PDB file of N, CA and C in Angstrom:
ATOM      1  N   UNK F   1      36.659 -29.897  -6.558  1.00 53.00           N
ATOM      2  CA  UNK F   1      35.921 -28.817  -8.081  1.00 53.00           C
ATOM      3  C   UNK F   1      34.979 -28.853  -8.214  1.00 53.00           C
ATOM      4  N   UNK F   2      34.635 -30.158  -8.769  1.00 56.00           N
ATOM      5  CA  UNK F   2      33.520 -30.501  -9.314  1.00 56.00           C
ATOM      6  C   UNK F   2      32.513 -30.450  -8.628  1.00 56.00           C
ATOM      7  N   UNK F   3      32.402 -30.257  -7.664  1.00 50.00           N
ATOM      8  CA  UNK F   3      31.433 -30.120  -6.523  1.00 50.00           C
ATOM      9  C   UNK F   3      30.952 -28.472  -6.409  1.00 50.00           C
ATOM     10  N   UNK F   4      31.688 -27.333  -6.614  1.00 52.00           N
ATOM     11  CA  UNK F   4      31.554 -26.227  -6.943  1.00 52.00           C
ATOM     12  C   UNK F   4      31.021 -25.899  -7.880  1.00 52.00           C
ATOM     13  N   UNK F   5      31.299 -26.408  -9.001  1.00 43.00           N
ATOM     14  CA  UNK F   5      31.004 -26.535 -10.206  1.00 43.00           C
ATOM     15  C   UNK F   5      29.806 -26.909 -10.501  1.00 43.00           C
ATOM     16  N   UNK F   6      29.383 -27.967  -9.991  1.00 47.00           N
ATOM     17  CA  UNK F   6      27.915 -28.121  -9.767  1.00 47.00           C
ATOM     18  C   UNK F   6      27.394 -27.403  -9.203  1.00 47.00           C
ATOM     19  N   UNK F   7      26.931 -26.878  -8.163  1.00 51.00           N
ATOM     20  CA  UNK F   7      26.830 -26.089  -7.202  1.00 51.00           C
ATOM     21  C   UNK F   7      26.556 -24.342  -7.896  1.00 51.00           C
ATOM     22  N   UNK F   8      27.414 -23.752  -9.059  1.00 44.00           N
ATOM     23  CA  UNK F   8      27.186 -22.935  -9.775  1.00 44.00           C
ATOM     24  C   UNK F   8      26.523 -23.109 -11.082  1.00 44.00           C
ATOM     25  N   UNK F   9      26.562 -24.330 -11.244  1.00 53.00           N
ATOM     26  CA  UNK F   9      25.462 -24.608 -12.245  1.00 53.00           C
ATOM     27  C   UNK F   9      24.123 -24.556 -12.006  1.00 53.00           C
ATOM     28  N   UNK F  10      23.541 -25.261 -10.591  1.00 49.00           N
ATOM     29  CA  UNK F  10      22.523 -25.181 -10.459  1.00 49.00           C
ATOM     30  C   UNK F  10      21.545 -24.136  -9.448  1.00 49.00           C
ATOM     31  N   UNK F  11      22.942 -23.107  -9.485  1.00 45.00           N
ATOM     32  CA  UNK F  11      22.804 -22.028  -9.267  1.00 45.00           C
ATOM     33  C   UNK F  11      22.349 -21.286  -9.910  1.00 45.00           C
ATOM     34  N   UNK F  12      22.891 -21.206 -11.193  1.00 49.00           N
ATOM     35  CA  UNK F  12      22.448 -20.441 -12.264  1.00 49.00           C
ATOM     36  C   UNK F  12      21.076 -20.658 -12.838  1.00 49.00           C
ATOM     37  N   UNK F  13      20.708 -22.149 -13.017  1.00 45.00           N
ATOM     38  CA  UNK F  13      19.826 -22.744 -13.165  1.00 45.00           C
ATOM     39  C   UNK F  13      18.693 -22.212 -12.903  1.00 45.00           C
ATOM     40  N   UNK F  14      19.060 -22.104 -10.934  1.00 48.00           N
ATOM     41  CA  UNK F  14      17.631 -21.793 -10.452  1.00 48.00           C
ATOM     42  C   UNK F  14      17.064 -20.183 -10.532  1.00 48.00           C
ATOM     43  N   UNK F  15      18.214 -19.631 -10.763  1.00 47.00           N
ATOM     44  CA  UNK F  15      18.105 -18.077 -10.655  1.00 47.00           C
ATOM     45  C   UNK F  15      16.979 -17.472 -11.278  1.00 47.00           C
ATOM     46  N   UNK F  16      16.753 -17.866 -12.843  1.00 49.00           N
ATOM     47  CA  UNK F  16      16.521 -17.625 -13.339  1.00 49.00           C
ATOM     48  C   UNK F  16      14.792 -17.577 -13.504  1.00 49.00           C
ATOM     49  N   UNK F  17      14.716 -18.961 -12.379  1.00 46.00           N
ATOM     50  CA  UNK F  17      13.341 -19.596 -12.439  1.00 46.00           C
ATOM     51  C   UNK F  17      12.721 -18.510 -10.984  1.00 46.00           C
ATOM     52  N   UNK F  18      13.497 -18.230 -10.247  1.00 45.00           N
ATOM     53  CA  UNK F  18      13.045 -17.724  -8.887  1.00 45.00           C
ATOM     54  C   UNK F  18      13.257 -16.454  -9.352  1.00 45.00           C
ATOM     55  N   UNK F  19      13.442 -15.656 -10.332  1.00 47.00           N
ATOM     56  CA  UNK F  19      13.661 -14.269 -10.051  1.00 47.00           C
ATOM     57  C   UNK F  19      12.120 -13.643 -10.707  1.00 47.00           C
ATOM     58  N   UNK F  20      11.451 -14.491 -11.408  1.00 51.00           N
ATOM     59  CA  UNK F  20      10.416 -14.051 -11.639  1.00 51.00           C
ATOM     60  C   UNK F  20       9.228 -14.106 -10.569  1.00 51.00           C
ATOM     61  N   UNK F  21       9.493 -15.139 -10.092  1.00 49.00           N
ATOM     62  CA  UNK F  21       8.564 -15.174  -8.363  1.00 49.00           C
ATOM     63  C   UNK F  21       9.019 -14.086  -7.888  1.00 49.00           C
ATOM     64  N   UNK F  22       9.725 -13.730  -7.616  1.00 49.00           N
ATOM     65  CA  UNK F  22      10.364 -12.418  -7.159  1.00 49.00           C
ATOM     66  C   UNK F  22       9.503 -10.726  -7.277  1.00 49.00           C
ATOM     67  N   UNK F  23       9.481 -10.849  -8.516  1.00 54.00           N
ATOM     68  CA  UNK F  23       9.131 -10.070  -9.006  1.00 54.00           C
ATOM     69  C   UNK F  23       7.380 -10.071  -9.376  1.00 54.00           C
ATOM     70  N   UNK F  24       6.771 -10.618  -9.152  1.00 59.00           N
ATOM     71  CA  UNK F  24       5.266 -11.028  -9.193  1.00 59.00           C
ATOM     72  C   UNK F  24       5.000 -10.831  -7.667  1.00 59.00           C
ATOM     73  N   UNK F  25       5.731 -11.035  -6.589  1.00 77.00           N
ATOM     74  CA  UNK F  25       4.698 -10.418  -5.412  1.00 77.00           C
ATOM     75  C   UNK F  25       4.716  -8.830  -5.130  1.00 77.00           C
ATOM     76  N   UNK F  26       5.799  -8.109  -6.261  1.00 87.00           N
ATOM     77  CA  UNK F  26       5.285  -7.011  -5.811  1.00 87.00           C
ATOM     78  C   UNK F  26       3.892  -6.460  -6.612  1.00 87.00           C
ATOM     79  N   UNK F  27       3.113  -5.484  -5.840  1.00 90.00           N
ATOM     80  CA  UNK F  27       1.610  -5.527  -6.255  1.00 90.00           C
ATOM     81  C   UNK F  27       1.809  -4.465  -7.284  1.00 90.00           C
ATOM     82  N   UNK F  28       0.770  -4.402  -8.596  1.00 95.00           N
ATOM     83  CA  UNK F  28       0.678  -3.607  -9.452  1.00 95.00           C
ATOM     84  C   UNK F  28       0.277  -2.266  -8.959  1.00 95.00           C
ATOM     85  N   UNK F  29       0.488  -1.244 -10.468  1.00 94.00           N
ATOM     86  CA  UNK F  29      -0.170   0.174 -10.206  1.00 94.00           C
ATOM     87  C   UNK F  29      -1.820  -0.199  -9.814  1.00 94.00           C
ATOM     88  N   UNK F  30      -2.244  -0.829 -11.117  1.00 96.00           N
ATOM     89  CA  UNK F  30      -3.938  -1.047 -10.192  1.00 96.00           C
ATOM     90  C   UNK F  30      -3.950  -1.777  -8.777  1.00 96.00           C
ATOM     91  N   UNK F  31      -3.235  -2.491  -8.515  1.00 96.00           N
ATOM     92  CA  UNK F  31      -3.685  -2.789  -7.221  1.00 96.00           C
ATOM     93  C   UNK F  31      -3.501  -2.276  -6.186  1.00 96.00           C
ATOM     94  N   UNK F  32      -2.215  -1.408  -6.584  1.00 97.00           N
ATOM     95  CA  UNK F  32      -2.094  -0.286  -5.555  1.00 97.00           C
ATOM     96  C   UNK F  32      -3.452   1.046  -5.275  1.00 97.00           C
ATOM     97  N   UNK F  33      -3.395   1.086  -7.004  1.00 97.00           N
ATOM     98  CA  UNK F  33      -4.365   2.213  -6.938  1.00 97.00           C
ATOM     99  C   UNK F  33      -5.805   1.488  -6.170  1.00 97.00           C
ATOM    100  N   UNK F  34      -6.135   0.311  -6.573  1.00 97.00           N
ATOM    101  CA  UNK F  34      -7.493  -0.093  -5.493  1.00 97.00           C
ATOM    102  C   UNK F  34      -7.484  -0.320  -3.598  1.00 97.00           C
ATOM    103  N   UNK F  35      -6.135  -0.405  -3.586  1.00 97.00           N
ATOM    104  CA  UNK F  35      -6.015  -0.463  -2.150  1.00 97.00           C
ATOM    105  C   UNK F  35      -6.020   1.694  -1.512  1.00 97.00           C
ATOM    106  N   UNK F  36      -5.231   2.301  -2.560  1.00 97.00           N
ATOM    107  CA  UNK F  36      -5.870   3.414  -2.289  1.00 97.00           C
ATOM    108  C   UNK F  36      -7.017   4.483  -1.976  1.00 97.00           C
ATOM    109  N   UNK F  37      -7.932   3.450  -3.032  1.00 97.00           N
ATOM    110  CA  UNK F  37      -9.474   3.593  -2.850  1.00 97.00           C
ATOM    111  C   UNK F  37     -10.012   3.001  -1.828  1.00 97.00           C
ATOM    112  N   UNK F  38      -9.666   1.547  -1.375  1.00 97.00           N
ATOM    113  CA  UNK F  38     -10.001   0.921   0.000  1.00 97.00           C
ATOM    114  C   UNK F  38     -10.613   1.666   1.393  1.00 97.00           C
ATOM    115  N   UNK F  39      -8.552   2.224   1.223  1.00 97.00           N
ATOM    116  CA  UNK F  39      -8.751   3.182   2.174  1.00 97.00           C
ATOM    117  C   UNK F  39      -9.522   4.286   2.762  1.00 97.00           C
ATOM    118  N   UNK F  40      -9.060   4.773   1.581  1.00 96.00           N
ATOM    119  CA  UNK F  40      -9.952   6.435   1.434  1.00 96.00           C
ATOM    120  C   UNK F  40     -11.351   6.299   1.292  1.00 96.00           C
ATOM    121  N   UNK F  41     -11.756   4.919   0.888  1.00 96.00           N
ATOM    122  CA  UNK F  41     -13.501   5.175   1.469  1.00 96.00           C
ATOM    123  C   UNK F  41     -13.760   4.713   2.981  1.00 96.00           C
ATOM    124  N   UNK F  42     -12.961   3.984   3.283  1.00 96.00           N
ATOM    125  CA  UNK F  42     -12.925   3.097   4.433  1.00 96.00           C
ATOM    126  C   UNK F  42     -13.169   4.752   5.623  1.00 96.00           C
ATOM    127  N   UNK F  43     -11.476   5.666   5.219  1.00 95.00           N
ATOM    128  CA  UNK F  43     -11.585   6.325   6.269  1.00 95.00           C
ATOM    129  C   UNK F  43     -12.973   7.520   5.862  1.00 95.00           C
ATOM    130  N   UNK F  44     -13.024   7.810   4.843  1.00 93.00           N
ATOM    131  CA  UNK F  44     -14.594   8.674   4.632  1.00 93.00           C
ATOM    132  C   UNK F  44     -15.673   8.133   5.357  1.00 93.00           C
ATOM    133  N   UNK F  45     -15.997   7.060   5.174  1.00 93.00           N
ATOM    134  CA  UNK F  45     -17.261   6.537   5.677  1.00 93.00           C
ATOM    135  C   UNK F  45     -17.459   6.962   7.451  1.00 93.00           C
ATOM    136  N   UNK F  46     -16.343   6.536   7.824  1.00 90.00           N
ATOM    137  CA  UNK F  46     -16.343   6.490  10.008  1.00 90.00           C
ATOM    138  C   UNK F  46     -16.010   7.788  10.055  1.00 90.00           C
ATOM    139  N   UNK F  47     -15.183   8.619   9.237  1.00 83.00           N
ATOM    140  CA  UNK F  47     -14.799   9.824   9.795  1.00 83.00           C
ATOM    141  C   UNK F  47     -15.112  11.226   9.346  1.00 83.00           C
ATOM    142  N   UNK F  48     -16.856  11.194   8.890  1.00 70.00           N
ATOM    143  CA  UNK F  48     -17.018  12.112   8.564  1.00 70.00           C
ATOM    144  C   UNK F  48     -17.685  13.250   9.409  1.00 70.00           C
ATOM    145  N   UNK F  49     -17.531  14.657   9.546  1.00 64.00           N
ATOM    146  CA  UNK F  49     -18.116  15.377  10.368  1.00 64.00           C
ATOM    147  C   UNK F  49     -19.324  15.841   9.900  1.00 64.00           C
ATOM    148  N   UNK F  50     -20.096  16.005  10.534  1.00 60.00           N
ATOM    149  CA  UNK F  50     -21.695  16.498  10.358  1.00 60.00           C
ATOM    150  C   UNK F  50     -21.729  17.306  11.116  1.00 60.00           C
ATOM    151  N   UNK F  51     -22.654  18.630  10.507  1.00 60.00           N
ATOM    152  CA  UNK F  51     -23.760  19.458  11.505  1.00 60.00           C
ATOM    153  C   UNK F  51     -22.525  20.501  11.607  1.00 60.00           C
ATOM    154  N   UNK F  52     -23.119  21.649  12.359  1.00 63.00           N
ATOM    155  CA  UNK F  52     -22.658  23.225  12.490  1.00 63.00           C
ATOM    156  C   UNK F  52     -20.900  22.864  13.484  1.00 63.00           C
ATOM    157  N   UNK F  53     -20.104  23.498  13.131  1.00 63.00           N
ATOM    158  CA  UNK F  53     -19.506  23.107  13.947  1.00 63.00           C
ATOM    159  C   UNK F  53     -17.543  22.244  13.687  1.00 63.00           C
ATOM    160  N   UNK F  54     -18.213  21.904  12.194  1.00 65.00           N
ATOM    161  CA  UNK F  54     -16.949  20.737  11.971  1.00 65.00           C
ATOM    162  C   UNK F  54     -15.933  21.790  12.054  1.00 65.00           C
ATOM    163  N   UNK F  55     -14.926  20.758  11.570  1.00 70.00           N
ATOM    164  CA  UNK F  55     -13.451  21.908  11.450  1.00 70.00           C
ATOM    165  C   UNK F  55     -13.183  22.180   9.929  1.00 70.00           C
ATOM    166  N   UNK F  56     -14.219  21.512   9.317  1.00 72.00           N
ATOM    167  CA  UNK F  56     -13.164  21.309   7.794  1.00 72.00           C
ATOM    168  C   UNK F  56     -12.741  20.092   7.052  1.00 72.00           C
ATOM    169  N   UNK F  57     -12.134  20.091   5.917  1.00 77.00           N
ATOM    170  CA  UNK F  57     -11.870  18.771   5.866  1.00 77.00           C
ATOM    171  C   UNK F  57     -10.441  18.361   6.494  1.00 77.00           C
ATOM    172  N   UNK F  58      -9.731  17.166   6.714  1.00 86.00           N
ATOM    173  CA  UNK F  58      -9.021  16.454   6.993  1.00 86.00           C
ATOM    174  C   UNK F  58      -8.076  16.810   5.669  1.00 86.00           C
ATOM    175  N   UNK F  59      -6.722  17.855   5.935  1.00 92.00           N
ATOM    176  CA  UNK F  59      -5.843  18.067   4.890  1.00 92.00           C
ATOM    177  C   UNK F  59      -5.312  16.734   4.956  1.00 92.00           C
ATOM    178  N   UNK F  60      -4.854  16.382   5.457  1.00 93.00           N
ATOM    179  CA  UNK F  60      -3.998  14.885   5.960  1.00 93.00           C
ATOM    180  C   UNK F  60      -4.836  13.747   4.361  1.00 93.00           C
ATOM    181  N   UNK F  61      -6.064  13.796   4.886  1.00 94.00           N
ATOM    182  CA  UNK F  61      -6.811  12.952   3.470  1.00 94.00           C
ATOM    183  C   UNK F  61      -7.118  13.747   2.723  1.00 94.00           C
ATOM    184  N   UNK F  62      -6.876  14.887   2.285  1.00 95.00           N
ATOM    185  CA  UNK F  62      -6.955  15.532   1.686  1.00 95.00           C
ATOM    186  C   UNK F  62      -5.559  15.253   0.330  1.00 95.00           C
ATOM    187  N   UNK F  63      -4.451  15.021   1.401  1.00 97.00           N
ATOM    188  CA  UNK F  63      -3.086  14.918   0.521  1.00 97.00           C
ATOM    189  C   UNK F  63      -3.156  13.600   0.715  1.00 97.00           C
ATOM    190  N   UNK F  64      -3.289  12.524   1.180  1.00 97.00           N
ATOM    191  CA  UNK F  64      -3.046  11.315   0.971  1.00 97.00           C
ATOM    192  C   UNK F  64      -3.902  10.677  -0.861  1.00 97.00           C
ATOM    193  N   UNK F  65      -5.192  11.515  -1.076  1.00 96.00           N
ATOM    194  CA  UNK F  65      -5.782  11.287  -2.076  1.00 96.00           C
ATOM    195  C   UNK F  65      -5.490  11.816  -3.000  1.00 96.00           C
ATOM    196  N   UNK F  66      -4.852  12.868  -2.663  1.00 97.00           N
ATOM    197  CA  UNK F  66      -3.673  13.658  -4.335  1.00 97.00           C
ATOM    198  C   UNK F  66      -2.885  12.615  -4.754  1.00 97.00           C
ATOM    199  N   UNK F  67      -2.026  12.431  -3.708  1.00 97.00           N
ATOM    200  CA  UNK F  67      -0.827  11.155  -3.723  1.00 97.00           C
ATOM    201  C   UNK F  67      -1.378  10.356  -4.721  1.00 97.00           C
ATOM    202  N   UNK F  68      -2.578   9.703  -4.120  1.00 96.00           N
ATOM    203  CA  UNK F  68      -3.327   8.629  -5.094  1.00 96.00           C
ATOM    204  C   UNK F  68      -3.914   8.418  -6.497  1.00 96.00           C
ATOM    205  N   UNK F  69      -3.865   9.640  -6.768  1.00 96.00           N
ATOM    206  CA  UNK F  69      -4.595  10.386  -7.349  1.00 96.00           C
ATOM    207  C   UNK F  69      -3.624  10.738  -8.425  1.00 96.00           C
ATOM    208  N   UNK F  70      -2.074  11.183  -8.153  1.00 97.00           N
ATOM    209  CA  UNK F  70      -0.543  11.255  -9.071  1.00 97.00           C
ATOM    210  C   UNK F  70      -0.560  10.226  -9.150  1.00 97.00           C
ATOM    211  N   UNK F  71      -0.366   8.911  -8.610  1.00 96.00           N
ATOM    212  CA  UNK F  71       0.697   7.513  -8.514  1.00 96.00           C
ATOM    213  C   UNK F  71       1.559   7.627  -8.106  1.00 96.00           C
ATOM    214  N   UNK F  72       1.427   8.257  -6.617  1.00 97.00           N
ATOM    215  CA  UNK F  72       2.575   7.992  -5.628  1.00 97.00           C
ATOM    216  C   UNK F  72       1.760   7.115  -4.630  1.00 97.00           C
ATOM    217  N   UNK F  73       1.150   5.851  -5.092  1.00 97.00           N
ATOM    218  CA  UNK F  73       0.297   4.866  -4.063  1.00 97.00           C
ATOM    219  C   UNK F  73       1.049   4.890  -3.088  1.00 97.00           C
ATOM    220  N   UNK F  74       2.282   4.688  -2.730  1.00 96.00           N
ATOM    221  CA  UNK F  74       2.940   4.035  -1.537  1.00 96.00           C
ATOM    222  C   UNK F  74       2.616   5.440  -0.647  1.00 96.00           C
ATOM    223  N   UNK F  75       3.051   6.598  -1.154  1.00 97.00           N
ATOM    224  CA  UNK F  75       2.728   7.567   0.054  1.00 97.00           C
ATOM    225  C   UNK F  75       1.263   7.844   0.425  1.00 97.00           C
ATOM    226  N   UNK F  76       0.505   7.416  -0.677  1.00 97.00           N
ATOM    227  CA  UNK F  76      -0.752   7.914  -0.443  1.00 97.00           C
ATOM    228  C   UNK F  76      -1.275   6.403   0.585  1.00 97.00           C
ATOM    229  N   UNK F  77      -1.055   5.700   0.217  1.00 97.00           N
ATOM    230  CA  UNK F  77      -1.317   4.186   1.259  1.00 97.00           C
ATOM    231  C   UNK F  77      -0.784   4.400   2.745  1.00 97.00           C
ATOM    232  N   UNK F  78       0.408   4.517   2.682  1.00 97.00           N
ATOM    233  CA  UNK F  78       0.814   4.745   4.270  1.00 97.00           C
ATOM    234  C   UNK F  78       0.382   5.940   4.843  1.00 97.00           C
ATOM    235  N   UNK F  79       0.062   7.021   4.249  1.00 97.00           N
ATOM    236  CA  UNK F  79      -0.369   8.428   5.219  1.00 97.00           C
ATOM    237  C   UNK F  79      -2.149   7.727   5.546  1.00 97.00           C
ATOM    238  N   UNK F  80      -2.973   7.039   4.524  1.00 97.00           N
ATOM    239  CA  UNK F  80      -4.566   6.849   4.640  1.00 97.00           C
ATOM    240  C   UNK F  80      -4.353   5.960   5.806  1.00 97.00           C
ATOM    241  N   UNK F  81      -3.280   5.022   6.016  1.00 97.00           N
ATOM    242  CA  UNK F  81      -3.207   3.585   7.093  1.00 97.00           C
ATOM    243  C   UNK F  81      -3.027   4.566   8.482  1.00 97.00           C
ATOM    244  N   UNK F  82      -2.042   5.011   8.568  1.00 96.00           N
ATOM    245  CA  UNK F  82      -1.846   6.000   9.838  1.00 96.00           C
ATOM    246  C   UNK F  82      -2.913   6.946  10.160  1.00 96.00           C
ATOM    247  N   UNK F  83      -3.363   7.619   9.078  1.00 95.00           N
ATOM    248  CA  UNK F  83      -4.579   8.224   9.556  1.00 95.00           C
ATOM    249  C   UNK F  83      -5.833   7.055  10.330  1.00 95.00           C
ATOM    250  N   UNK F  84      -5.937   5.617   9.455  1.00 95.00           N
ATOM    251  CA  UNK F  84      -6.978   5.088  10.272  1.00 95.00           C
ATOM    252  C   UNK F  84      -6.474   4.404  11.192  1.00 95.00           C
ATOM    253  N   UNK F  85      -5.177   4.260  11.879  1.00 95.00           N
ATOM    254  CA  UNK F  85      -4.504   3.884  12.677  1.00 95.00           C
ATOM    255  C   UNK F  85      -4.598   4.666  14.087  1.00 95.00           C
ATOM    256  N   UNK F  86      -4.660   5.869  13.578  1.00 93.00           N
ATOM    257  CA  UNK F  86      -4.771   7.288  14.715  1.00 93.00           C
ATOM    258  C   UNK F  86      -6.003   7.869  14.787  1.00 93.00           C
ATOM    259  N   UNK F  87      -7.214   6.904  14.232  1.00 91.00           N
ATOM    260  CA  UNK F  87      -8.586   7.651  14.435  1.00 91.00           C
ATOM    261  C   UNK F  87      -9.284   6.514  15.032  1.00 91.00           C
ATOM    262  N   UNK F  88      -8.378   5.054  14.847  1.00 94.00           N
ATOM    263  CA  UNK F  88      -9.004   3.924  15.718  1.00 94.00           C
ATOM    264  C   UNK F  88      -9.889   3.319  14.797  1.00 94.00           C
ATOM    265  N   UNK F  89      -9.615   3.314  13.382  1.00 94.00           N
ATOM    266  CA  UNK F  89     -10.530   3.011  12.420  1.00 94.00           C
ATOM    267  C   UNK F  89      -9.328   1.926  11.986  1.00 94.00           C
ATOM    268  N   UNK F  90     -10.654   0.488  12.265  1.00 94.00           N
ATOM    269  CA  UNK F  90      -9.944  -0.826  11.828  1.00 94.00           C
ATOM    270  C   UNK F  90      -9.742  -1.266  10.183  1.00 94.00           C
ATOM    271  N   UNK F  91      -8.977  -1.666   9.703  1.00 94.00           N
ATOM    272  CA  UNK F  91      -8.908  -1.872   7.993  1.00 94.00           C
ATOM    273  C   UNK F  91      -8.269  -2.716   7.793  1.00 94.00           C
ATOM    274  N   UNK F  92      -8.722  -3.518   6.808  1.00 94.00           N
ATOM    275  CA  UNK F  92      -8.524  -4.728   6.509  1.00 94.00           C
ATOM    276  C   UNK F  92      -6.734  -5.436   5.978  1.00 94.00           C
ATOM    277  N   UNK F  93      -5.558  -6.014   6.306  1.00 92.00           N
ATOM    278  CA  UNK F  93      -4.335  -5.667   5.577  1.00 92.00           C
ATOM    279  C   UNK F  93      -4.304  -5.768   3.833  1.00 92.00           C
ATOM    280  N   UNK F  94      -2.946  -5.593   3.310  1.00 88.00           N
ATOM    281  CA  UNK F  94      -2.929  -5.637   2.514  1.00 88.00           C
ATOM    282  C   UNK F  94      -2.607  -7.321   1.704  1.00 88.00           C
ATOM    283  N   UNK F  95      -2.922  -6.979   0.604  1.00 80.00           N
ATOM    284  CA  UNK F  95      -2.879  -8.522   0.130  1.00 80.00           C
ATOM    285  C   UNK F  95      -3.703  -8.924  -0.708  1.00 80.00           C
TER     286      UNK F  95
END
């Protein structure tokens, strides 16, 4: 019985200490906005269509940019990463 009580007390003491560490692992809105801008600039840099006969703007890219502008960072980042993968443009990992 005392062993169980000791375990419960140690868990109760450790929980508040460990909880903030897991919360801080979440990226902030500023970090997500910077990631959106980074991936968007990278795509724009390497996937610019120039000259006559270009097919016009990439609607998926425009949609991802709008998502980022509206604060839907996860959706925008996912779309930009998919575009970069599809066009075989390497991009840095998140972090």
